[in-house]
PDB file of C-alpha atoms in Angstrom:
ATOM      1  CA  UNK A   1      88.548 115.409  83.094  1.00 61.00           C
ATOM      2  CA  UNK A   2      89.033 112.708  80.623  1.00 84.00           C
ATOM      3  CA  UNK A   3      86.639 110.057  80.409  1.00 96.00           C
ATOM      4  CA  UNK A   4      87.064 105.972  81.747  1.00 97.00           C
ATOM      5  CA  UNK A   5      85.213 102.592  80.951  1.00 98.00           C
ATOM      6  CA  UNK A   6      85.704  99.677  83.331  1.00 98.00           C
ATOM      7  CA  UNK A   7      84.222  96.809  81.305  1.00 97.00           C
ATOM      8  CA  UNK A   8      83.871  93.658  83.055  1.00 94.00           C
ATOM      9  CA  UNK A   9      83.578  90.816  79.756  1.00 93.00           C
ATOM     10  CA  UNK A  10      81.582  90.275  77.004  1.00 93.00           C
ATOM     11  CA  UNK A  11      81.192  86.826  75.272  1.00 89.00           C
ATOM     12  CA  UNK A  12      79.799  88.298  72.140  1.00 89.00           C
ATOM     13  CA  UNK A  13      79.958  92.207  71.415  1.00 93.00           C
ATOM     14  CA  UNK A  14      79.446  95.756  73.193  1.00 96.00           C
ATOM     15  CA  UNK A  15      75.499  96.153  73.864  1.00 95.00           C
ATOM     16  CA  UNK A  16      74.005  98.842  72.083  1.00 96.00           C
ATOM     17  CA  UNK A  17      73.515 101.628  74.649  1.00 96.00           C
ATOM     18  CA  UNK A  18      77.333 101.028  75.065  1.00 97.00           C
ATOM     19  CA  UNK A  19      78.144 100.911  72.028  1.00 98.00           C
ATOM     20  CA  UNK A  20      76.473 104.605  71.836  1.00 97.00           C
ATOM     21  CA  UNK A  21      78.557 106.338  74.711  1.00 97.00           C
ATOM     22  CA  UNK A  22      81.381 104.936  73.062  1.00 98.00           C
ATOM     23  CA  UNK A  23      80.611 106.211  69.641  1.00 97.00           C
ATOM     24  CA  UNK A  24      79.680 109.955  71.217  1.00 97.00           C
ATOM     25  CA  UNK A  25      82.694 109.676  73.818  1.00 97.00           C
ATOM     26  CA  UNK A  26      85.369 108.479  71.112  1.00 98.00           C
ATOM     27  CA  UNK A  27      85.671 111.376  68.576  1.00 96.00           C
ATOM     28  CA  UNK A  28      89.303 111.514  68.330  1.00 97.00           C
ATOM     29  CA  UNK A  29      90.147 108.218  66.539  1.00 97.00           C
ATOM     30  CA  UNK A  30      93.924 108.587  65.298  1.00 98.00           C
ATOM     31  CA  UNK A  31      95.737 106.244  67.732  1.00 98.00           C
ATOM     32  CA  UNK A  32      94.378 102.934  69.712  1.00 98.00           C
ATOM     33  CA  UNK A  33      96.859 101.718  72.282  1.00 98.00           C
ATOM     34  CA  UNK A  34      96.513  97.999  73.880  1.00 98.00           C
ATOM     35  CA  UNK A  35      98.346  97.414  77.103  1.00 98.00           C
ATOM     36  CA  UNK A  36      98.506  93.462  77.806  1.00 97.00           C
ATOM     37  CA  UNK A  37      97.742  92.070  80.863  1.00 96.00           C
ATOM     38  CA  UNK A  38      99.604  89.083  80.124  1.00 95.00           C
ATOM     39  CA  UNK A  39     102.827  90.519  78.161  1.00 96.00           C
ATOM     40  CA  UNK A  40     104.799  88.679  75.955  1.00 93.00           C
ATOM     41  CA  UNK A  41     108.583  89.187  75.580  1.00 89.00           C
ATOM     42  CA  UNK A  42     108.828  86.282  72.453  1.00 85.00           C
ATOM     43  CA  UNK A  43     110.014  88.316  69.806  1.00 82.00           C
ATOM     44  CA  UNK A  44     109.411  85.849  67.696  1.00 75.00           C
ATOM     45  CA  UNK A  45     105.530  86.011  68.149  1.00 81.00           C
ATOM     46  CA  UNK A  46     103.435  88.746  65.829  1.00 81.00           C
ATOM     47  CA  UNK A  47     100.893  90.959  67.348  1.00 81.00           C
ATOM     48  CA  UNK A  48      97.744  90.112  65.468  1.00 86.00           C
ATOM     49  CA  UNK A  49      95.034  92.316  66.222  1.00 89.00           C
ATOM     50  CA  UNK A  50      91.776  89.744  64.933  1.00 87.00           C
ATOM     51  CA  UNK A  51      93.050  87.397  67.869  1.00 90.00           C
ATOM     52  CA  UNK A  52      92.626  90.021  70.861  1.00 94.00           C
ATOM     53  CA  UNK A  53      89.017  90.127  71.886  1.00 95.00           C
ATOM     54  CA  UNK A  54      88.811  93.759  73.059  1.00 96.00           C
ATOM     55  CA  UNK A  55      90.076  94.870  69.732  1.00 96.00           C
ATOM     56  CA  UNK A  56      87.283  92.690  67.991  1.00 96.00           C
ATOM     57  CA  UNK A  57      84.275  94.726  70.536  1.00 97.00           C
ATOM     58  CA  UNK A  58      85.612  97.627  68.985  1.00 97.00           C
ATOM     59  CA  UNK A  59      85.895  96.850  65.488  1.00 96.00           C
ATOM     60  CA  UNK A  60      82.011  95.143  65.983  1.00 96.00           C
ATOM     61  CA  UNK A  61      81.088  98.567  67.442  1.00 97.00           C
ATOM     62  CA  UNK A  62      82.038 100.768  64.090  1.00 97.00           C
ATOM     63  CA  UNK A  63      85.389 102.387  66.055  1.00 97.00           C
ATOM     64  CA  UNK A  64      88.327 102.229  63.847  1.00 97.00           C
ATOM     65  CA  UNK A  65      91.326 103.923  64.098  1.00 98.00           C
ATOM     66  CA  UNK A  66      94.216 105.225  61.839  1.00 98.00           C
ATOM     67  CA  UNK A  67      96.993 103.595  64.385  1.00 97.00           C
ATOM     68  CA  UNK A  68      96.812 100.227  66.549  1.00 97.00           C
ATOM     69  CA  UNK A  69      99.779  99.869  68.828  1.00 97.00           C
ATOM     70  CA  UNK A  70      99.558  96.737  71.248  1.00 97.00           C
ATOM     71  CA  UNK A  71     102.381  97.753  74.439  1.00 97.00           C
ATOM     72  CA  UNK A  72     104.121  94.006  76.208  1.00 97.00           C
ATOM     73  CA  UNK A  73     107.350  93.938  76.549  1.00 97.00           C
ATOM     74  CA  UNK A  74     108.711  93.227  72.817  1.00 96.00           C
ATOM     75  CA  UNK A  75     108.237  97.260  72.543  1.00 96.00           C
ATOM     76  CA  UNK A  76     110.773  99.638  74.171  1.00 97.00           C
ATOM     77  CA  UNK A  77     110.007 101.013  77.338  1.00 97.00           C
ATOM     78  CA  UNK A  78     110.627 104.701  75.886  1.00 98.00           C
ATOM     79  CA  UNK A  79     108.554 104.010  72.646  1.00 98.00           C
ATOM     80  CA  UNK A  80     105.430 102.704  75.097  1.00 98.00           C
ATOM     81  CA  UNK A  81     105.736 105.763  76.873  1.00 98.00           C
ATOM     82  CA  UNK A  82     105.511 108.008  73.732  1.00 98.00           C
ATOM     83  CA  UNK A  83     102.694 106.358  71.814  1.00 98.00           C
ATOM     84  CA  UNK A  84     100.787 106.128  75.379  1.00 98.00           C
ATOM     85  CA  UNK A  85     101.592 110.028  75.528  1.00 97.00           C
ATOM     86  CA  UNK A  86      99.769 110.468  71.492  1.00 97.00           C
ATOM     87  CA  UNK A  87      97.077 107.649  72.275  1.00 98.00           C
ATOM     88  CA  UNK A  88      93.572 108.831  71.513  1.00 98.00           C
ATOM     89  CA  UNK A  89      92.017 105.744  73.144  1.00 98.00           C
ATOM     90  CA  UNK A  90      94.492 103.794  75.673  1.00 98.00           C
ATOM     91  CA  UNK A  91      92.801 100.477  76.160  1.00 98.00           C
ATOM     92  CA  UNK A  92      94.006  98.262  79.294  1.00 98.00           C
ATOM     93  CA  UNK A  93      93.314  94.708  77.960  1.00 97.00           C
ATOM     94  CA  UNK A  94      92.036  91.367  80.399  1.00 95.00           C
ATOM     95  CA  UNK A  95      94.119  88.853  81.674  1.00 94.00           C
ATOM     96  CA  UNK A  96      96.336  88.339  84.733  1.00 95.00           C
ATOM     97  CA  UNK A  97      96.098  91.851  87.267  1.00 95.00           C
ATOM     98  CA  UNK A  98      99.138  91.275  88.803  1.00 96.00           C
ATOM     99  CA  UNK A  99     101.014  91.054  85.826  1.00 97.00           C
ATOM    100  CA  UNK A 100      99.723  93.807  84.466  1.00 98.00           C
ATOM    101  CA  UNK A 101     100.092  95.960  87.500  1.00 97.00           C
ATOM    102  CA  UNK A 102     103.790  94.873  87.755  1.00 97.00           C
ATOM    103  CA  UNK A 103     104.208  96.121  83.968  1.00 98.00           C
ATOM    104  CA  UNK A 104     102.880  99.354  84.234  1.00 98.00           C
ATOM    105  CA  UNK A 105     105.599  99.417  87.336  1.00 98.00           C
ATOM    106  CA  UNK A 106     108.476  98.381  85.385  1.00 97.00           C
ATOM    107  CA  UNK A 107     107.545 100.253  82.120  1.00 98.00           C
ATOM    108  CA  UNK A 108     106.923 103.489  84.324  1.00 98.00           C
ATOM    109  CA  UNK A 109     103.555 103.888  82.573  1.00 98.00           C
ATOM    110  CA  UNK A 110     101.062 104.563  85.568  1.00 97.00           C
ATOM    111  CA  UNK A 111     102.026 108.676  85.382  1.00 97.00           C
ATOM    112  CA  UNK A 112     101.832 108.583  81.511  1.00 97.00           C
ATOM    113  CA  UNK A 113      99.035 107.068  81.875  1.00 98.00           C
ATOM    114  CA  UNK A 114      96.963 109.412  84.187  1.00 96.00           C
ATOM    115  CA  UNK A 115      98.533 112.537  82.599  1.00 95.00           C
ATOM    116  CA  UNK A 116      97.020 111.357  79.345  1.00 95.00           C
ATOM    117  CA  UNK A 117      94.114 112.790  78.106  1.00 94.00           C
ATOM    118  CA  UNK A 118      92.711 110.193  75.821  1.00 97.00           C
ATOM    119  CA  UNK A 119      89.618 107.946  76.623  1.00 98.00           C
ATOM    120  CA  UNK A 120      90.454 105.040  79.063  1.00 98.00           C
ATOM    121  CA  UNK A 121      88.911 101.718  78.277  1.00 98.00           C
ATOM    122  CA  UNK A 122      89.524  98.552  80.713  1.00 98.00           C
ATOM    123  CA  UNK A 123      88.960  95.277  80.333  1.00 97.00           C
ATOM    124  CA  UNK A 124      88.707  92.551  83.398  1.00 95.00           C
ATOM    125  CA  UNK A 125      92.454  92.991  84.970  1.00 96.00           C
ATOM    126  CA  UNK A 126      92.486  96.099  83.098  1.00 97.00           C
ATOM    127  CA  UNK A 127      89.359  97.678  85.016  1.00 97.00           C
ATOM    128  CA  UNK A 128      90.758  96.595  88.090  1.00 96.00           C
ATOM    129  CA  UNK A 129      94.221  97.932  87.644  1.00 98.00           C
ATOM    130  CA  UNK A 130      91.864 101.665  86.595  1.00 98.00           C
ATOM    131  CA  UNK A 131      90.759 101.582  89.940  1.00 98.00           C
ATOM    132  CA  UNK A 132      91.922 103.244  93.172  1.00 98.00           C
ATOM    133  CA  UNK A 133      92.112  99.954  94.912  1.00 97.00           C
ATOM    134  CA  UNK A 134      91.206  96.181  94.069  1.00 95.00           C
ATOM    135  CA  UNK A 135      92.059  92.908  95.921  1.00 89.00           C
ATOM    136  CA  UNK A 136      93.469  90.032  94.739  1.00 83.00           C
ATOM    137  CA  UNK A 137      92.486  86.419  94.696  1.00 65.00           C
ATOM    138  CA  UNK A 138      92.877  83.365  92.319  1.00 53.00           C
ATOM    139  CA  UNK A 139      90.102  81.535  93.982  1.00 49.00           C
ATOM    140  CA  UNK A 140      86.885  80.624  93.269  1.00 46.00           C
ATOM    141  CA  UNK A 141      86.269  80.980  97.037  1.00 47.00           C
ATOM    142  CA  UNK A 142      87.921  84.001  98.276  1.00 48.00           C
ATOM    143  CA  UNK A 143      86.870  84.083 101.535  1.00 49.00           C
ATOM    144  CA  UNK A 144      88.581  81.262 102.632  1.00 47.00           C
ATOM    145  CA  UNK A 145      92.522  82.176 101.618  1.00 53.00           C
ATOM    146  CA  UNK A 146      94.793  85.263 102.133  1.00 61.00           C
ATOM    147  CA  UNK A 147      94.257  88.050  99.716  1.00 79.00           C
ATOM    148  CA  UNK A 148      96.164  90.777  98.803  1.00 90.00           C
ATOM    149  CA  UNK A 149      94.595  94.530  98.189  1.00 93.00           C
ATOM    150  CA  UNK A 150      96.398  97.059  95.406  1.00 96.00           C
ATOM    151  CA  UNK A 151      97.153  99.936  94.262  1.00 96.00           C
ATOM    152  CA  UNK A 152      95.689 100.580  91.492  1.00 97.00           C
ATOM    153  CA  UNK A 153      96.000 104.125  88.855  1.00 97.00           C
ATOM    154  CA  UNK A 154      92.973 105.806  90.657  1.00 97.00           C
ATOM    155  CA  UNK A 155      91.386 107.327  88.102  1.00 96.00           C
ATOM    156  CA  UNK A 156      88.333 107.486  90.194  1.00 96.00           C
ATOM    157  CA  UNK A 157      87.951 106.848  93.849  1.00 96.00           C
ATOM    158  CA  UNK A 158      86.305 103.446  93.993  1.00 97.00           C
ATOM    159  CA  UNK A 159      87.837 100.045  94.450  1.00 96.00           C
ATOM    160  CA  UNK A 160      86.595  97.424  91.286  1.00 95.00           C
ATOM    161  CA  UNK A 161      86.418  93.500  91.095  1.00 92.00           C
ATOM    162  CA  UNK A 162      85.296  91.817  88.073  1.00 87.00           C
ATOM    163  CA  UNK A 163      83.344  89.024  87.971  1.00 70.00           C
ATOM    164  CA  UNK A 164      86.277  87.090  86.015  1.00 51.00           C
ATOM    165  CA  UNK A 165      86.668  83.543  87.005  1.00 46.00           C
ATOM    166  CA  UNK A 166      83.987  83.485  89.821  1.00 51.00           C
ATOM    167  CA  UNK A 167      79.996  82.967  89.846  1.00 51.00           C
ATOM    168  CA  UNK A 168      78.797  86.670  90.861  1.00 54.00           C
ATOM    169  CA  UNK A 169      77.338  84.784  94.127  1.00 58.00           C
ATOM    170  CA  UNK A 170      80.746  85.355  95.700  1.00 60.00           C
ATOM    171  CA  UNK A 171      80.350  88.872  95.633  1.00 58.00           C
ATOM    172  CA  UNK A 172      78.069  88.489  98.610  1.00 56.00           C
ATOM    173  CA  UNK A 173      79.876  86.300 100.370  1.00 60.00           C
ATOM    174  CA  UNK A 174      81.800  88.841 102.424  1.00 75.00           C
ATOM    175  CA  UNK A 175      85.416  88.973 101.012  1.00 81.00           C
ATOM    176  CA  UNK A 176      84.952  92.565  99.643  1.00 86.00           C
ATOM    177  CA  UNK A 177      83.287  93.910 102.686  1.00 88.00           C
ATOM    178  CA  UNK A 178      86.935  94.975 104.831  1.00 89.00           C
ATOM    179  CA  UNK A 179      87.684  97.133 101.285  1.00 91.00           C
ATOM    180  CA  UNK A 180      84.372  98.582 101.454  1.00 93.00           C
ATOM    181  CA  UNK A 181      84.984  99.977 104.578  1.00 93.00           C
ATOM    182  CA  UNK A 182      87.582 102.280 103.146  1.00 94.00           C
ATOM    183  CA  UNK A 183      86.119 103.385  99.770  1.00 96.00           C
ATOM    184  CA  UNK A 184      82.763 101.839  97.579  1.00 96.00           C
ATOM    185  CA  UNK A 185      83.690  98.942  95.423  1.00 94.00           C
ATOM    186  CA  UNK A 186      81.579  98.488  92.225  1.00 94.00           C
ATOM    187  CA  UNK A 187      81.245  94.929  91.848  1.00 91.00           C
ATOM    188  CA  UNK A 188      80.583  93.811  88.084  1.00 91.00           C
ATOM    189  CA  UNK A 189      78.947  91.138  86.261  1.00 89.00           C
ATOM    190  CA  UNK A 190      79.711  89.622  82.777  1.00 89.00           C
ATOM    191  CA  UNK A 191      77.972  92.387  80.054  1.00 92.00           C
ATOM    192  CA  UNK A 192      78.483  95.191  81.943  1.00 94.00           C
ATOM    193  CA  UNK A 193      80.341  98.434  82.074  1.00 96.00           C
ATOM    194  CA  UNK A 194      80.907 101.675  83.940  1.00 97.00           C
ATOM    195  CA  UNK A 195      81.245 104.395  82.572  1.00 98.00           C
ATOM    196  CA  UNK A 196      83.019 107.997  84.516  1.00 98.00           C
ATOM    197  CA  UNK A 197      82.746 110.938  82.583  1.00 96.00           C
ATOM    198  CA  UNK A 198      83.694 114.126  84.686  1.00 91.00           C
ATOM    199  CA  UNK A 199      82.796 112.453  87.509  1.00 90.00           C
ATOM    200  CA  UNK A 200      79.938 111.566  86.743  1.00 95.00           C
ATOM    201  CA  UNK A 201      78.968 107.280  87.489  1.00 96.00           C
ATOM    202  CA  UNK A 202      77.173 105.788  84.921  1.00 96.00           C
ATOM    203  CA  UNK A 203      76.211 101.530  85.030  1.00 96.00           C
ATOM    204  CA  UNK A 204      75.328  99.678  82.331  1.00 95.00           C
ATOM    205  CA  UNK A 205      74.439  96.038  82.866  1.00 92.00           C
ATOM    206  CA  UNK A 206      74.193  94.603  86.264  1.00 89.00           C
ATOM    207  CA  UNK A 207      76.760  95.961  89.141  1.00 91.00           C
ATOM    208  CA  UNK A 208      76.912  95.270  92.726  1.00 89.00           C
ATOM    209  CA  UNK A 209      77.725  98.369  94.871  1.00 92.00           C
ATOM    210  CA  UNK A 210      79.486  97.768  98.098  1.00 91.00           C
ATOM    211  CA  UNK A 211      79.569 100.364 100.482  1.00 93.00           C
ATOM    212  CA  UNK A 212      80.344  99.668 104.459  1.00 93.00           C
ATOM    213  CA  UNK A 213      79.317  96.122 103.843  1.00 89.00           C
ATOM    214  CA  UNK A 214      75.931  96.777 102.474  1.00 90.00           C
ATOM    215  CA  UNK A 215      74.750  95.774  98.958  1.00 88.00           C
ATOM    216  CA  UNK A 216      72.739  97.187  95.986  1.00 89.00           C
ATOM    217  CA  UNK A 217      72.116  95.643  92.810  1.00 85.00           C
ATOM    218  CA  UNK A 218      72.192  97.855  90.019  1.00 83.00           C
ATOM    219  CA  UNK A 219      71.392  97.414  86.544  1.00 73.00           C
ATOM    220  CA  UNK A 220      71.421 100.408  84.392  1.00 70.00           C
TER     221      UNK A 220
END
């Protein structure tokens, strides 16, 4: 089994005891892919690696790597699906989940994806797009408009929500309670991560876990 990071965000860097999983988990370190979650088709525009935050957490974190390719839809659909195929490290970047989830759909990525075996890393929309399931909202109060619940690449059988855009009080305000009848839903805070490794949960930072409508903090 190949092993998967949900972050949720970080304003500064990784946190050291992340930074250490990362550093024992990422020994290959030929090729870093970037998927955006808000892709571009302006040719005209350069990819510049200092400007993408998740790039900069690794590069603060001592994890270089003798490629960098950043996948939106200036790159060929067939050349995405190769360099995903050779990625050591495929890295699904923040942004907008639903436009993200619609480009893995259109680029036919999900399948290269999940048959890869490098280390997955997601960020925000990334993390939720990781998931088996997450819901959608653009609301600060969810609760109170119609959602939609996804698909997402299942790496792991849990639904995810970041804290994104929302005070982490709404995540006990009910909205994610229907989807945790169906499967747990890890519920993240800013400076945290989760970290799978053969199946195996590990939290760092604080994380809600909602399972048939009961919570637990937990902060690991």
């Amino acid at each position: 089994m190949s092993t998967h990071y949900y972050f949720s965000w970080f304003n500064d860097f990784f946190p050291e005891k992340l930074v250490e999983r990362l550093q024992e988990d990422i020994a290959d370190r030929k090729s870093l892919v970037m998927i955006s979650a808000q892709p571009s088709d302006d040719e005209d525009e350069q990819v510049n690696f200092e400007d993408i935050t998740e790039w900069t957490w690794l590069t603060q974190a001592n994890l270089h790597f003798v490629e960098y390719h950043f996948i939106d839809y200036r790159m060929p659909k067939e050349k995405a699906q190769q360099l995903i195929q050779k990625a050591s490290v495929i890295f699904l970047c923040g942004g907008d989940p639903v436009q993200q989830h619609e480009f893995l759909a259109e680029y036919e990525l999900s399948n290269v994806i999940k048959n890869s075996k490098a280390v997955i890393l997601g960020a925000s929309a990334g993390s939720l797009n990781m998931a088996a399931k997450w819901l959608s909202s653009n609301d600060d109060t969810p609760k109170g408009e119609t959602t939609t619940i996804y698909e997402g690449l299942g790496f792991d059988h849990f639904a995810y929500e970041s804290h994104a855009g929302r005070s982490c009080d709404t995540f006990v305000e009910g909205y994610l309670f229907p989807l945790s009848k169906e499967m747990d839903v890890y519920a993240a805070e800013q400076e945290s991560a989760i970290r799978v490794k053969d199946g195996k949960i590990d939290i760092l930072g604080p994380v809600y876990v909602i399972s048939e409508s009961k919570i637990q903090k937990r902060k690991g």
